[in-house]
Protein backbone atom coordinates (compact mmCIF):
# COMPACT_ATOMS: atom_id res chain seq x y z
CA UNK A 1 -5.95 11.89 26.68
CA UNK A 2 -6.79 14.88 29.68
CA UNK A 3 -3.98 17.65 30.09
CA UNK A 4 -0.76 16.46 31.98
CA UNK A 5 -1.12 12.87 30.48
CA UNK A 6 1.62 13.48 27.59
CA UNK A 7 4.98 11.98 29.73
CA UNK A 8 5.40 8.17 29.04
CA UNK A 9 3.42 6.61 31.67
CA UNK A 10 0.26 8.35 30.94
CA UNK A 11 0.33 7.85 27.17
CA UNK A 12 0.67 4.17 27.63
CA UNK A 13 -2.31 4.24 30.39
CA UNK A 14 -4.23 6.04 27.68
CA UNK A 15 -3.28 4.29 24.45
CA UNK A 16 -3.63 0.81 26.85
CA UNK A 17 -7.63 1.87 27.53
CA UNK A 18 -8.43 2.21 23.92
CA UNK A 19 -10.91 -0.42 22.39
CA UNK A 20 -9.96 -2.86 19.71
CA UNK A 21 -11.45 -5.05 16.76
CA UNK A 22 -14.92 -2.55 18.97
CA UNK A 23 -17.30 -3.94 16.13
CA UNK A 24 -18.40 -7.75 14.79
CA UNK A 25 -15.79 -9.35 12.84
CA UNK A 26 -16.96 -11.55 10.41
CA UNK A 27 -14.62 -15.04 10.43
CA UNK A 28 -11.91 -16.85 8.46
CA UNK A 29 -11.80 -20.67 7.48
CA UNK A 30 -8.13 -21.28 6.32
CA UNK A 31 -9.57 -24.40 5.24
CA UNK A 32 -12.14 -23.24 2.89
CA UNK A 33 -8.69 -20.51 1.55
CA UNK A 34 -8.60 -20.80 -2.20
CA UNK A 35 -5.67 -22.14 -4.15
CA UNK A 36 -3.95 -18.75 -5.18
CA UNK A 37 -4.15 -15.74 -2.88
CA UNK A 38 -5.62 -13.58 -5.42
CA UNK A 39 -8.14 -14.91 -5.26
CA UNK A 40 -8.31 -14.30 -1.56
CA UNK A 41 -7.27 -11.31 -1.17
CA UNK A 42 -9.70 -9.67 -4.13
CA UNK A 43 -12.37 -11.14 -2.20
CA UNK A 44 -11.46 -9.81 1.43
CA UNK A 45 -10.76 -6.05 -0.72
CA UNK A 46 -14.48 -6.63 -2.78
CA UNK A 47 -16.47 -7.48 0.77
CA UNK A 48 -14.43 -4.72 2.37
CA UNK A 49 -16.03 -2.33 -0.02
CA UNK A 50 -18.97 -3.56 0.67
CA UNK A 51 -19.40 -2.60 3.69
CA UNK A 52 -18.34 0.59 3.46
CA UNK A 53 -14.75 -0.01 4.57
CA UNK A 54 -12.81 3.87 4.22
CA UNK A 55 -10.07 3.79 1.58
CA UNK A 56 -10.39 -0.05 0.58
CA UNK A 57 -7.43 0.36 -1.69
CA UNK A 58 -5.84 1.65 0.18
CA UNK A 59 -2.23 0.66 1.32
CA UNK A 60 1.63 0.46 3.19
CA UNK A 61 4.22 1.10 1.01
CA UNK A 62 8.10 -0.38 2.26
CA UNK A 63 10.83 0.19 1.10
CA UNK A 64 14.92 0.11 2.33
CA UNK A 65 16.92 2.73 1.80
CA UNK A 66 21.02 3.01 0.61
CA UNK A 67 21.96 2.29 3.95
CA UNK A 68 19.47 -0.23 4.43
CA UNK A 69 16.84 2.44 6.49
CA UNK A 70 13.32 1.54 5.78
CA UNK A 71 11.08 3.40 4.96
CA UNK A 72 7.13 3.68 4.98
CA UNK A 73 4.47 5.50 2.94
CA UNK A 74 0.95 4.97 2.70
CA UNK A 75 -0.72 5.22 -2.27
CA UNK A 76 -3.41 2.89 -3.36
CA UNK A 77 -3.90 -0.73 -5.22
CA UNK A 78 -3.62 -0.08 -9.12
CA UNK A 79 -3.67 -3.17 -9.92
CA UNK A 80 -3.53 -6.61 -9.01
CA UNK A 81 -3.31 -9.84 -11.64
CA UNK A 82 -1.46 -13.17 -12.00
CA UNK A 83 1.30 -10.78 -12.30
CA UNK A 84 1.07 -9.54 -8.92
CA UNK A 85 -0.20 -5.68 -6.44
CA UNK A 86 0.97 -2.23 -8.82
CA UNK A 87 1.49 0.95 -7.38
CA UNK A 88 3.10 3.70 -8.64
CA UNK A 89 4.96 6.61 -8.47
CA UNK A 90 7.96 9.08 -9.49
CA UNK A 91 10.86 7.24 -10.84
CA UNK A 92 13.11 9.86 -9.67
CA UNK A 93 11.22 10.13 -5.87
CA UNK A 94 12.41 8.90 -2.28
CA UNK A 95 11.07 5.08 -3.42
CA UNK A 96 11.25 5.44 -6.56
CA UNK A 97 15.35 6.01 -6.03
CA UNK A 98 15.20 2.62 -3.66
CA UNK A 99 13.61 1.27 -5.83
CA UNK A 100 16.89 1.30 -7.12
CA UNK A 101 19.47 0.00 -5.07
CA UNK A 102 16.37 -2.69 -3.96
CA UNK A 103 13.62 -3.83 -6.02
CA UNK A 104 12.62 -5.23 -3.52
CA UNK A 105 9.19 -4.91 -1.49
CA UNK A 106 6.33 -4.99 1.65
CA UNK A 107 3.47 -4.22 0.60
CA UNK A 108 -0.06 -3.97 3.97
CA UNK A 109 -3.21 -3.17 3.45
CA UNK A 110 -5.77 -3.14 6.86
CA UNK A 111 -8.73 -2.87 7.21
CA UNK A 112 -9.34 -1.83 10.81
CA UNK A 113 -13.86 -2.24 10.38
CA UNK A 114 -13.07 -5.74 9.68
CA UNK A 115 -10.24 -6.31 11.36
CA UNK A 116 -8.00 -7.35 8.62
CA UNK A 117 -4.21 -6.83 7.17
CA UNK A 118 -2.83 -8.77 4.01
CA UNK A 119 0.65 -8.61 3.74
CA UNK A 120 2.37 -9.45 0.57
CA UNK A 121 6.06 -9.31 -0.16
CA UNK A 122 8.45 -9.54 -2.89
CA UNK A 123 10.30 -8.06 -6.20
CA UNK A 124 9.34 -4.98 -7.79
CA UNK A 125 9.57 -4.00 -11.75
CA UNK A 126 8.75 -0.82 -13.25
CA UNK A 127 6.29 -1.21 -16.15
CA UNK A 128 6.84 -0.64 -19.83
CA UNK A 129 6.33 3.06 -21.00
CA UNK A 130 3.33 2.07 -22.65
CA UNK A 131 1.82 1.25 -19.36
CA UNK A 132 3.82 4.42 -18.12
CA UNK A 133 1.81 6.27 -20.10
CA UNK A 134 -1.26 4.66 -19.84
CA UNK A 135 -1.21 5.06 -15.54
CA UNK A 136 0.28 8.95 -15.81
CA UNK A 137 -2.96 10.00 -17.86
CA UNK A 138 -5.80 8.96 -16.32
CA UNK A 139 -4.72 11.40 -13.42
CA UNK A 140 -6.49 14.26 -12.65
CA UNK A 141 -4.36 17.18 -14.39
CA UNK A 142 -2.71 19.00 -11.58
CA UNK A 143 -2.01 14.98 -10.20
CA UNK A 144 -0.21 15.08 -13.62
CA UNK A 145 1.26 18.77 -12.58
CA UNK A 146 2.35 17.87 -9.59
CA UNK A 147 4.17 14.77 -11.03
CA UNK A 148 5.34 16.77 -13.99
CA UNK A 149 7.00 19.46 -11.56
CA UNK A 150 9.68 16.60 -10.55
CA UNK A 151 10.00 18.35 -6.65
CA UNK A 152 8.71 15.50 -4.25
CA UNK A 153 10.26 15.91 -1.04
CA UNK A 154 12.20 18.53 -1.70
CA UNK A 155 12.07 21.38 0.97
CA UNK A 156 9.54 23.56 0.07
CA UNK A 157 10.10 27.09 1.06
CA UNK A 158 8.09 28.75 -0.55
CA UNK A 159 4.30 27.84 -0.69
CA UNK A 160 3.48 30.90 -3.65
CA UNK A 161 6.66 29.27 -5.71
CA UNK A 162 4.93 25.97 -5.48
CA UNK A 163 1.17 27.67 -6.46
CA UNK A 164 3.39 30.06 -9.79
CA UNK A 165 4.77 26.12 -10.51
CA UNK A 166 1.30 24.31 -11.19
CA UNK A 167 -0.07 27.22 -12.83
CA UNK A 168 2.34 26.61 -15.23
CA UNK A 169 2.20 22.79 -15.52
CA UNK A 170 -1.40 23.06 -15.42
CA UNK A 171 -1.50 25.42 -18.85
CA UNK A 172 1.56 23.47 -20.77
CA UNK A 173 -1.31 20.99 -19.83
CA UNK A 174 -4.07 22.30 -21.34
CA UNK A 175 -2.82 22.84 -23.90
CA UNK A 176 -0.70 19.83 -24.19
CA UNK A 177 -3.13 17.16 -23.30
CA UNK A 178 -1.26 14.12 -24.39
CA UNK A 179 1.93 15.23 -22.63
CA UNK A 180 3.04 12.53 -20.34
CA UNK A 181 6.65 12.66 -17.59
CA UNK A 182 8.99 9.89 -18.56
CA UNK A 183 9.40 9.93 -15.02
CA UNK A 184 6.59 8.23 -13.84
CA UNK A 185 6.42 4.65 -13.31
CA UNK A 186 3.88 2.31 -12.90
CA UNK A 187 5.17 -0.69 -10.66
CA UNK A 188 4.37 -4.32 -10.41
CA UNK A 189 4.94 -6.07 -7.10
CA UNK A 190 5.56 -9.96 -7.68
CA UNK A 191 4.50 -11.09 -4.43
CA UNK A 192 6.37 -14.82 -2.85
CA UNK A 193 4.80 -14.09 0.18
CA UNK A 194 0.81 -13.47 0.95
CA UNK A 195 -0.12 -12.94 4.38
CA UNK A 196 -3.58 -12.96 5.70
CA UNK A 197 -4.15 -11.74 8.89
CA UNK A 198 -8.47 -12.16 10.50
CA UNK A 199 -7.88 -11.05 14.11
CA UNK A 200 -10.36 -11.92 16.57
CA UNK A 201 -11.80 -10.57 20.44
CA UNK A 202 -10.79 -13.14 21.91
CA UNK A 203 -6.59 -12.11 21.18
CA UNK A 204 -6.29 -15.89 18.79
CA UNK A 205 -6.20 -13.86 16.00
CA UNK A 206 -5.49 -16.25 12.48
CA UNK A 207 -2.91 -16.15 10.85
CA UNK A 208 -2.72 -17.82 6.68
CA UNK A 209 0.43 -17.52 4.71
CA UNK A 210 1.03 -18.57 0.54
CA UNK A 211 4.60 -18.76 0.22
CA UNK A 212 6.15 -19.43 -4.12
CA UNK A 213 7.58 -22.47 -4.91
CA UNK A 214 8.16 -23.90 -8.20
CA UNK A 215 4.92 -25.93 -8.71
CA UNK A 216 3.07 -22.96 -6.93
CA UNK A 217 1.25 -21.62 -4.29
CA UNK A 218 2.51 -23.36 -0.28
CA UNK A 219 -0.38 -22.70 2.24
CA UNK A 220 1.22 -22.98 6.53
CA UNK A 221 -0.59 -21.31 9.48
CA UNK A 222 0.69 -19.37 12.11
CA UNK A 223 1.02 -18.77 15.68
CA UNK A 224 -1.13 -15.90 16.57
């Protein structure tokens, strides 16, 4: 963006000039899609990994707070299967508090090199104490130490204070390697809807939505 173009009109023109869907895009035939959205999601994820898409398991988690205001952040997918999509976080973090108020959420995956997007919505439930502990202990010592401080998203007035607190907590973990933060939570989003979006250079994108019904999954094509 050139100097002097920061005003609204200049930004708009600059943004419209940025290329999207630059590379070759994979095909997607909804008629050949499996009956289960998890199978299709995993096949797209495997393709993304195989083609070297960066951080293919990163996703945007969207929640709503007590005032009804939306919030979003990028997390890493922890697991996916018949029960749903899993992510983890601290129960006393903003997302943890929001999921107590409104235990529903949305996940968004985007793989730009493939022009593919997956959107998932549904209720969220916390894991068992055993599952939560297993996920916590699988984290790095630094990540566990940060969680044990229990201060995520609070104002950081002095970085030196954080460094000192982390040093003490890391020493504690070294002495007690099985120490678990009881507030660490493995969440599962049970999908009510899963939408697969395949970009096309023509902008006639292909969209397929799975909707959960009493007898299983129903599939619907959507206008692009």
